[in-house]
Coordinates of C-alpha atoms and ligand atoms in Angstrom, one line a residue:
M1 CA -0.3 -0.2 -0.1
A2 CA 1.2 3.6 -1.0
S3 CA 1.7 6.1 1.5
N4 CA 0.3 9.6 1.5
K5 CA 3.7 10.7 1.1
E6 CA 4.5 8.1 -1.7
L7 CA 1.7 9.3 -3.5
F8 CA 2.2 13.1 -3.1
E9 CA 5.6 12.9 -4.2
Q10 CA 4.6 10.7 -6.9
A11 CA 1.8 13.6 -7.9
Q12 CA 4.2 16.2 -7.5
G13 CA 6.1 14.8 -10.5
V14 CA 3.2 15.1 -12.9
I15 CA 0.9 17.5 -11.4
P16 CA 2.3 21.1 -10.2
G17 CA 2.1 21.2 -6.5
G18 CA 0.8 17.4 -6.7
V19 CA -2.7 18.8 -6.5
D20 CA -5.4 19.7 -8.9
S21 CA -6.8 23.2 -6.8
P22 CA -4.0 24.6 -4.7
V23 CA -5.6 24.6 -0.8
R24 CA -5.4 20.9 -0.9
A25 CA -1.8 20.6 -0.9
F26 CA -2.0 21.6 2.9
G27 CA 0.7 25.0 2.3
S28 CA -0.8 26.5 5.2
V29 CA -0.7 24.0 7.5
G30 CA 2.1 22.1 6.3
G31 CA 3.1 18.5 6.2
T32 CA 1.7 15.8 3.6
P33 CA -1.7 16.1 2.3
A34 CA -3.7 12.6 3.2
F35 CA -5.0 11.3 -0.5
M36 CA -8.4 10.0 -0.3
E37 CA -9.5 6.4 -1.4
R38 CA -13.2 6.3 -0.3
G39 CA -15.8 7.9 1.8
E40 CA -18.6 6.3 3.8
G41 CA -21.4 8.6 5.2
A42 CA -19.7 10.9 7.9
W43 CA -16.1 9.2 7.6
I44 CA -13.1 9.6 4.7
Y45 CA -10.6 7.4 4.2
D46 CA -7.1 7.9 3.1
A47 CA -4.7 5.5 1.0
E48 CA -3.1 4.5 4.3
G49 CA -6.3 3.3 5.4
T50 CA -6.8 5.5 8.3
G51 CA -10.8 6.7 8.7
R52 CA -11.5 10.4 9.9
V53 CA -14.5 12.0 10.9
D54 CA -15.1 14.2 7.7
M55 CA -15.9 18.2 8.5
V56 CA -15.0 19.1 5.1
C57 CA -17.8 17.0 3.0
S58 CA -15.8 18.0 -0.5
W59 CA -16.3 21.6 0.3
G60 CA -19.8 21.7 1.4
P61 CA -21.1 19.7 -1.5
L62 CA -21.8 16.4 0.9
I63 CA -24.6 17.7 2.7
L64 CA -26.0 13.9 2.8
G65 CA -22.6 12.6 3.5
H66 CA -20.7 9.9 1.5
C67 CA -22.1 7.7 -0.8
E68 CA -25.8 8.1 0.2
P69 CA -27.5 5.1 -1.6
R70 CA -30.2 7.2 -3.1
V71 CA -27.6 9.7 -4.6
L72 CA -25.4 6.7 -5.3
D73 CA -28.5 4.8 -7.0
A74 CA -29.6 7.8 -9.1
V75 CA -26.2 8.5 -10.4
S76 CA -25.7 4.9 -11.4
A77 CA -28.9 5.2 -13.2
A78 CA -27.8 7.6 -15.0
A79 CA -24.6 6.5 -16.0
A80 CA -25.8 3.3 -17.3
R81 CA -28.3 5.4 -19.5
G82 CA -25.3 7.3 -21.2
L83 CA -22.6 9.8 -19.8
S84 CA -23.2 12.7 -21.8
F85 CA -25.4 13.6 -25.0
G86 CA -24.6 16.7 -25.3
A87 CA -28.6 17.7 -25.6
P88 CA -31.4 18.2 -23.5
T89 CA -32.8 16.0 -20.7
E90 CA -35.8 15.9 -18.4
T91 CA -34.0 15.8 -15.5
E92 CA -32.3 19.5 -16.3
T93 CA -35.5 21.0 -16.1
L94 CA -36.6 18.7 -13.2
L95 CA -33.6 20.1 -11.8
A96 CA -34.1 23.8 -12.2
E97 CA -37.9 23.1 -11.4
E98 CA -36.4 22.2 -7.5
I99 CA -34.1 25.2 -7.7
R100 CA -37.1 27.3 -7.9
R101 CA -39.0 25.9 -5.7
R102 CA -36.7 26.4 -3.0
V103 CA -35.5 30.0 -4.5
P104 CA -38.7 31.9 -6.0
A105 CA -36.8 34.8 -7.0
A106 CA -34.4 32.4 -9.0
E107 CA -37.3 32.6 -11.9
K108 CA -35.1 30.8 -14.5
I109 CA -32.4 28.9 -14.0
R110 CA -29.5 28.1 -16.6
L111 CA -27.0 24.9 -15.6
V112 CA -23.4 25.0 -16.2
S113 CA -20.3 22.8 -14.5
T114 CA -18.7 24.8 -11.7
G115 CA -19.5 27.8 -9.6
T116 CA -16.5 29.9 -11.6
E117 CA -18.4 29.5 -14.8
A118 CA -21.9 30.5 -13.0
T119 CA -19.9 34.0 -11.5
M120 CA -18.5 34.6 -14.7
T121 CA -21.7 34.1 -16.3
A122 CA -23.9 36.3 -13.9
I123 CA -21.6 38.9 -14.4
R124 CA -21.4 38.7 -17.9
L125 CA -25.2 38.8 -17.8
V126 CA -25.3 41.8 -15.4
R127 CA -23.0 43.9 -17.9
G128 CA -25.0 42.8 -20.7
A129 CA -28.5 43.8 -19.2
T130 CA -26.8 47.3 -17.6
G131 CA -24.1 48.5 -20.9
R132 CA -22.1 49.0 -18.2
S133 CA -18.6 47.4 -17.3
L134 CA -17.9 47.9 -13.3
L135 CA -18.0 46.0 -11.2
I136 CA -18.0 45.7 -7.2
K137 CA -16.9 42.8 -5.2
F138 CA -15.6 42.6 -1.9
A139 CA -12.3 42.2 -0.6
G140 CA -12.2 38.2 1.3
C141 CA -15.1 37.4 -0.8
Y142 CA -14.5 34.6 -3.3
H143 CA -16.1 34.3 -6.4
G144 CA -14.7 31.5 -8.2
H145 CA -11.1 31.5 -10.3
S146 CA -11.8 34.2 -13.4
D147 CA -9.8 36.8 -14.0
G148 CA -12.3 40.0 -13.1
L149 CA -12.9 37.8 -9.9
L150 CA -9.2 37.4 -8.3
A151 CA -9.0 41.0 -8.0
E152 CA -8.4 41.2 -4.2
A153 CA -8.0 44.1 -1.0
G154 CA -6.7 47.1 -1.2
S155 CA -9.0 49.3 1.6
G156 CA -10.6 52.7 1.0
V157 CA -13.5 53.5 -1.6
A158 CA -13.0 52.5 -5.5
T159 CA -9.6 50.6 -4.7
G160 CA -8.7 49.8 -8.8
G161 CA -8.3 46.4 -8.2
L162 CA -5.0 45.3 -8.2
P163 CA -4.5 41.8 -9.6
A164 CA -4.1 39.0 -7.2
S165 CA -3.0 36.6 -9.3
A166 CA 0.3 36.9 -12.2
G167 CA -1.7 36.3 -15.8
V168 CA -4.4 39.0 -14.9
P169 CA -4.2 42.1 -17.0
A170 CA -4.7 45.0 -15.2
E171 CA -7.3 46.2 -17.8
I172 CA -9.3 43.1 -16.7
S173 CA -8.7 43.6 -12.9
G174 CA -9.1 47.9 -13.5
Q175 CA -13.1 46.9 -14.3
T176 CA -13.5 45.5 -10.5
I177 CA -13.5 47.8 -7.6
V178 CA -12.7 46.0 -4.4
L179 CA -14.2 47.2 -1.4
P180 CA -14.2 46.1 2.3
Y181 CA -17.3 43.9 3.2
N182 CA -19.9 45.2 5.5
D183 CA -18.7 48.5 4.6
E184 CA -22.3 50.2 4.1
Q185 CA -20.4 54.0 3.7
A186 CA -17.6 52.6 1.5
L187 CA -20.0 51.4 -0.3
R188 CA -22.4 54.5 -0.5
E189 CA -19.5 56.6 -1.7
C190 CA -18.5 53.8 -4.3
F191 CA -22.1 54.5 -6.0
A192 CA -22.0 58.1 -5.3
E193 CA -18.8 58.9 -7.3
R194 CA -19.0 56.3 -9.9
G195 CA -22.8 55.2 -9.8
E196 CA -23.7 55.1 -13.8
Q197 CA -20.5 53.1 -14.6
I198 CA -21.4 50.6 -12.1
A199 CA -23.1 47.2 -13.3
G200 CA -23.3 45.3 -10.7
V201 CA -22.6 44.1 -7.1
I202 CA -21.5 40.3 -6.4
V203 CA -21.7 39.4 -2.9
E204 CA -20.9 36.0 -1.4
G205 CA -24.3 35.3 0.8
A206 CA -22.9 34.6 4.4
A207 CA -18.9 35.5 3.5
A208 CA -17.7 32.2 4.2
N209 CA -14.0 32.1 2.0
M210 CA -12.5 34.2 4.6
G211 CA -14.0 32.2 7.4
V212 CA -17.1 32.6 8.3
V213 CA -18.6 36.5 8.1
P214 CA -21.8 37.1 8.4
P215 CA -23.2 40.1 7.1
V216 CA -23.8 43.1 9.7
P217 CA -27.5 43.8 9.9
G218 CA -28.3 46.1 7.3
F219 CA -25.6 45.8 4.8
Y220 CA -27.5 43.5 2.1
T221 CA -30.6 45.9 2.1
A222 CA -28.2 48.3 1.7
I223 CA -26.6 46.8 -1.4
R224 CA -30.4 46.1 -3.0
E225 CA -31.7 49.4 -2.2
L226 CA -27.8 51.4 -3.6
C227 CA -28.4 49.0 -7.0
D228 CA -32.1 50.2 -7.3
S229 CA -30.9 53.8 -7.0
H230 CA -28.5 53.9 -9.4
G231 CA -29.6 51.4 -12.0
A232 CA -26.8 48.4 -10.8
L233 CA -27.5 44.9 -10.5
M234 CA -27.2 42.8 -7.3
I235 CA -25.6 39.3 -7.9
M236 CA -26.3 37.2 -4.6
D237 CA -23.3 34.0 -4.5
E238 CA -24.8 31.4 -2.8
V239 CA -22.5 28.6 -4.0
L240 CA -21.1 27.9 -0.9
T241 CA -24.5 28.8 0.8
G242 CA -27.0 27.6 -1.3
F243 CA -28.9 24.6 -0.2
R244 CA -26.4 24.6 3.2
C245 CA -27.7 27.8 5.4
S246 CA -31.2 26.4 4.5
A247 CA -33.6 25.0 2.0
S248 CA -33.2 28.1 0.5
G249 CA -29.9 29.5 0.9
W250 CA -28.5 32.2 3.2
W251 CA -30.9 34.2 1.3
G252 CA -33.7 32.3 2.7
L253 CA -32.4 32.0 6.0
H254 CA -31.7 35.6 6.2
T255 CA -35.2 36.9 4.7
G256 CA -36.9 34.4 6.6
L257 CA -38.6 32.3 3.6
A258 CA -36.9 29.0 5.0
D259 CA -38.8 29.7 8.4
T260 CA -40.2 26.0 7.7
V261 CA -37.4 24.3 7.3
G262 CA -35.5 23.8 10.1
S263 CA -33.7 27.3 10.4
T264 CA -35.8 28.5 13.1
D265 CA -35.3 25.0 14.8
E266 CA -35.5 25.6 19.0
G267 CA -31.1 26.1 19.9
A268 CA -30.2 27.1 15.6
L269 CA -27.5 29.1 15.6
G270 CA -26.3 31.2 13.2
V271 CA -29.5 32.6 12.3
P272 CA -29.6 36.3 11.4
E273 CA -31.9 39.2 12.3
R274 CA -34.5 38.8 9.5
E275 CA -34.3 41.4 6.1
V276 CA -36.0 42.2 3.3
Y277 CA -34.2 42.3 0.0
T278 CA -34.2 40.3 -2.9
P279 CA -30.8 39.7 -5.2
D280 CA -31.7 39.9 -9.5
L281 CA -29.1 36.9 -10.0
F282 CA -28.2 33.9 -7.8
C283 CA -25.2 32.1 -8.3
F284 CA -25.2 28.0 -7.1
G285 CA -22.9 25.3 -7.0
K286 CA -21.8 22.9 -4.3
V287 CA -24.7 21.4 -2.8
V288 CA -26.7 21.6 -6.0
G289 CA -24.7 18.8 -7.3
G290 CA -24.0 17.1 -4.6
G291 CA -20.8 16.0 -5.1
M292 CA -20.3 16.4 -9.0
P293 CA -19.6 18.7 -11.3
L294 CA -22.5 21.2 -11.7
A295 CA -23.7 24.6 -10.8
G296 CA -25.9 27.2 -12.4
L297 CA -27.1 30.8 -12.1
G298 CA -31.1 31.7 -11.6
G299 CA -32.8 35.2 -11.6
R300 CA -35.2 37.3 -12.9
A301 CA -36.6 35.9 -16.1
E302 CA -35.9 39.6 -18.1
I303 CA -32.4 39.3 -17.1
M304 CA -32.1 35.6 -17.6
D305 CA -33.3 35.5 -20.6
L306 CA -30.4 37.9 -22.2
L307 CA -28.9 34.5 -22.3
A308 CA -28.5 32.7 -25.7
P309 CA -30.1 31.7 -27.6
L310 CA -33.0 34.1 -26.3
G311 CA -30.6 36.8 -26.1
P312 CA -27.1 38.3 -26.8
V313 CA -24.9 37.6 -23.7
Y314 CA -23.5 34.3 -24.8
Q315 CA -22.6 31.4 -22.4
A316 CA -22.3 27.4 -23.7
G317 CA -21.1 24.2 -22.6
T318 CA -20.2 20.6 -23.8
L319 CA -20.8 19.5 -20.5
S320 CA -23.8 21.5 -18.9
G321 CA -26.2 19.8 -17.4
N322 CA -24.5 16.9 -17.6
P323 CA -27.0 13.7 -17.1
V324 CA -25.2 12.0 -14.0
S325 CA -24.7 15.2 -12.1
T326 CA -28.3 16.7 -12.3
A327 CA -29.0 13.0 -11.4
A328 CA -26.5 13.5 -8.7
G329 CA -28.2 17.0 -7.5
L330 CA -31.7 16.3 -8.2
A331 CA -31.7 13.4 -5.6
T332 CA -29.9 15.7 -2.9
L333 CA -31.8 18.3 -3.3
R334 CA -34.6 15.9 -2.9
G335 CA -33.2 14.0 -0.1
A336 CA -32.2 17.4 1.3
D337 CA -35.5 17.7 3.3
E338 CA -36.6 19.4 7.0
N339 CA -34.8 16.7 9.1
V340 CA -31.9 17.0 7.1
Y341 CA -31.4 20.4 7.9
R342 CA -32.5 20.4 11.3
H343 CA -30.3 17.7 11.7
I344 CA -27.2 19.5 10.2
S345 CA -27.9 22.3 12.4
R346 CA -27.6 20.7 15.4
V347 CA -24.9 18.8 15.0
S348 CA -23.0 22.1 14.2
A349 CA -24.3 23.6 17.0
E350 CA -23.3 20.7 19.2
I351 CA -19.7 21.0 17.7
S352 CA -19.2 24.5 17.6
T353 CA -20.4 25.5 21.4
A354 CA -18.2 22.6 22.8
F355 CA -15.1 24.1 20.7
E356 CA -16.1 27.7 21.8
D357 CA -16.8 25.9 25.8
E358 CA -13.1 24.7 25.5
F359 CA -11.7 27.8 24.3
A360 CA -13.2 29.9 27.2
R361 CA -12.1 27.0 29.9
V362 CA -8.4 27.5 28.6
G363 CA -9.1 31.5 28.3
L364 CA -8.0 31.4 24.6
P365 CA -10.0 34.1 23.1
V366 CA -11.6 32.9 19.5
Q367 CA -14.4 34.0 18.1
V368 CA -16.4 31.1 16.6
Q369 CA -18.3 32.6 13.7
R370 CA -21.5 31.4 12.2
A371 CA -24.3 31.4 9.2
G372 CA -26.4 28.9 9.6
S373 CA -24.6 25.4 9.9
L374 CA -21.5 26.9 8.7
F375 CA -18.8 28.0 11.5
S376 CA -15.2 28.8 11.6
F377 CA -12.9 30.1 14.3
F378 CA -11.0 33.1 14.3
F379 CA -8.4 33.5 17.0
S380 CA -9.0 37.2 17.9
E381 CA -10.3 39.2 20.9
N382 CA -13.2 40.6 19.1
P383 CA -15.8 39.6 16.0
V384 CA -14.2 39.8 12.5
I385 CA -16.6 41.6 10.4
N386 CA -13.5 42.0 7.0
Y387 CA -11.0 40.5 5.4
E388 CA -8.5 43.1 6.8
Q389 CA -9.7 41.6 10.4
A390 CA -9.9 38.3 9.4
K391 CA -5.9 38.4 8.4
A392 CA -4.5 40.2 11.5
C393 CA -5.9 37.3 13.8
E394 CA -3.6 35.0 15.6
T395 CA -3.5 32.1 12.3
F396 CA -0.7 30.5 13.7
R397 CA -2.6 29.1 16.0
Y398 CA -4.9 27.0 14.0
T399 CA -1.8 24.7 12.4
P400 CA -1.4 22.5 15.5
M401 CA -5.1 22.9 16.0
F402 CA -5.7 21.1 13.0
W403 CA -2.6 18.4 13.6
S404 CA -3.8 17.2 16.9
L405 CA -7.7 16.6 15.2
F406 CA -6.2 15.0 12.4
E407 CA -3.8 12.0 14.4
A408 CA -7.3 12.1 16.5
G409 CA -9.3 11.1 13.8
V410 CA -10.7 14.3 12.5
Y411 CA -10.5 15.9 9.7
T412 CA -10.9 19.4 9.1
P413 CA -10.3 22.0 6.6
P414 CA -6.4 22.6 5.8
S415 CA -6.6 26.8 6.2
V416 CA -8.1 28.9 9.2
F417 CA -10.1 30.8 6.4
E418 CA -12.3 27.6 5.6
A419 CA -16.0 26.9 6.7
W420 CA -16.6 23.7 8.5
F421 CA -19.1 21.6 7.5
V422 CA -21.0 18.7 8.8
S423 CA -23.9 16.4 6.8
S424 CA -27.0 14.4 7.9
A425 CA -24.7 11.4 8.0
H426 CA -22.5 13.0 11.3
D427 CA -24.1 10.7 13.7
E428 CA -23.6 10.4 17.5
R429 CA -20.4 7.8 16.5
A430 CA -19.2 10.6 14.3
V431 CA -19.9 13.6 16.8
N432 CA -18.0 11.9 19.4
R433 CA -15.2 11.1 17.9
V434 CA -15.1 15.5 17.5
L435 CA -15.9 15.9 20.8
E436 CA -13.2 13.5 22.2
A437 CA -10.7 15.4 19.8
I438 CA -11.9 19.0 21.1
P439 CA -9.9 19.0 24.6
A440 CA -6.4 18.4 22.8
A441 CA -6.9 20.6 20.3
V442 CA -7.9 23.0 22.1
R443 CA -4.5 23.1 24.1
A444 CA -2.4 22.9 21.0
A445 CA -3.8 26.1 19.8
A446 CA -3.4 27.5 23.3
D447 CA -0.2 26.3 23.2
A448 CA 1.3 27.3 19.9
R449 CA 3.5 30.2 20.1
A450 CA 4.1 32.8 16.8
Ligands
LIG501 C1 -16.2 27.4 -4.3 C2 -16.8 28.6 -4.8 C3 -17.3 29.5 -5.9 C4 -16.4 28.7 -6.7 O1 -16.6 27.8 -7.2 P1 -15.9 26.1 -8.2 O2 -17.2 25.0 -8.4 O3 -15.0 26.0 -7.1 O4 -15.6 27.1 -9.2 C5 -17.8 30.2 -6.1 N1 -18.2 31.2 -5.1 C6 -17.9 30.7 -3.9 C7 -18.6 31.7 -2.7 C8 -17.5 29.6 -3.4 O5 -17.9 29.4 -2.5

C-alpha cells in the first residue's frame, strides 16, 4: 500500500504542486496531504486506510454525507443510460424546477459545470443587461477563479483592483472595484462617485471564504437599495451557502423564507436578524451537484432571458447540465429535507459550542462565527466583520490545532480561512469522535507560539 507521502511525491512529478486545486496541498498547515480513497457517511478514508470524521464534505457539496444510497442509485442509473448527450434532458428541467421551488426569485435557471462558470456568466449578464462595465466585489469574498473576480483587497473607496494573480491583465482587474465587506459607507461613497458606470455588485450569501463572516444587519439591504437607485444589479453568490445555510440558502435564512425548513429550530445558531431584499441573480454550486461537477445561475426571468439562444449574452458548455451530474444534484436536493436541515443545524451547534466552551475554559480568546450551520474560528478578542480583521487574527494557532484533530481522527479544512461543514450522516458516533478530540486540539492552539 502506498503511503500518503509516496503518493504526494509521485503526484508532484506530474501535477503542479501535486494537486488540482491549491488548498489541497496543505500549504498553510504544512506536511503531507492525505490522499483519499473512499468515503462512507460522515467518514473519509485515506490511502493508508485511516478513517476520519469528515468536516470538509468536499468543501460543502456532501450535505447527505459520502455515498448516500439514494444519490448513488440515481447516479448509477443515469450513468447506465449514458454519460453525456450534448442535448437537453428532462432531469435538467426537474432540477431547475427544484431550485426555483426553494428559491422562487430564481425564476429561470441556467445550469453550468462549476461555480466559477456561474459567477463568470452572472457578471457577463449584469454587464450585458446594463451596458456598463464596472463590477463591485468585496475583499475576502471568493467567487471562483475567473480573471475579473480574482481582484482582491485594497482598503478604502474605489480601489482600482490590483490583480491577486499573475496573468490577470490590469485592463481586466481594473474593471473590478474591491471594497471592504460590511462597509456600507464605502459602498455608498463608491456609488456616489461612479454610480452610472457600475453594472453590478457581487456578494457571497454570508461570506464564508475568509472564515465565516455574516453580513452586519442592514448591509445587504443597503446593497439592494444602492443598486436600485443607481440602475445596477445585485448578484448573490450562493455557491457555498446555497441549499446549505437553509433549504433556500443564505437568502432564505436571512429573509425568513426558510422558516419552515429547520432554520428556526429551537437552539439553531447562526440565524441572522430578518431583512427583506431580493437579489437580481443568484449563483449556485457545491450542494446543487451533490458532489458532481454542477453549478448554475438563476434570477429574474427578464435578465436570464438575455442569455443565448434567446438574447445577446453568450454562454455555453459541452458538459453543461450533464445527465449524471443533474441526477446527483436532483437526488441530493430531494434528499435534503426539513430533517436534514434540522440535523446539520443541531450537529454544527453541538460541535461549534463544544469548541467555544473549551476555548473559554482554557482562557484563549476565540470568535466562533456562524452562518446557519456553517462555522469557523477566528483567534481574536473581537468579532471579525471584514477581511482585514480576518487576516490580523492569530492564524498560527490553527496549524497545531489542525494536526491534533487530524491525528485524533478528525479531518478539518487545512486552512483557518475555510468554513467547517457537516452532513446528515454526522451521527452520534462521528460527533463523539470530534468531541473527544477537542480538549487536546484546543490545548494545542493555546500552546502555539507565533
Ligand atoms: C466554491 C465557490 C466558488 C467557485 O466554485 P467552483 O465550483 O470551485 O468553481 C464560487 N463562489 C463561492 C462563494 C464559492 O464558495
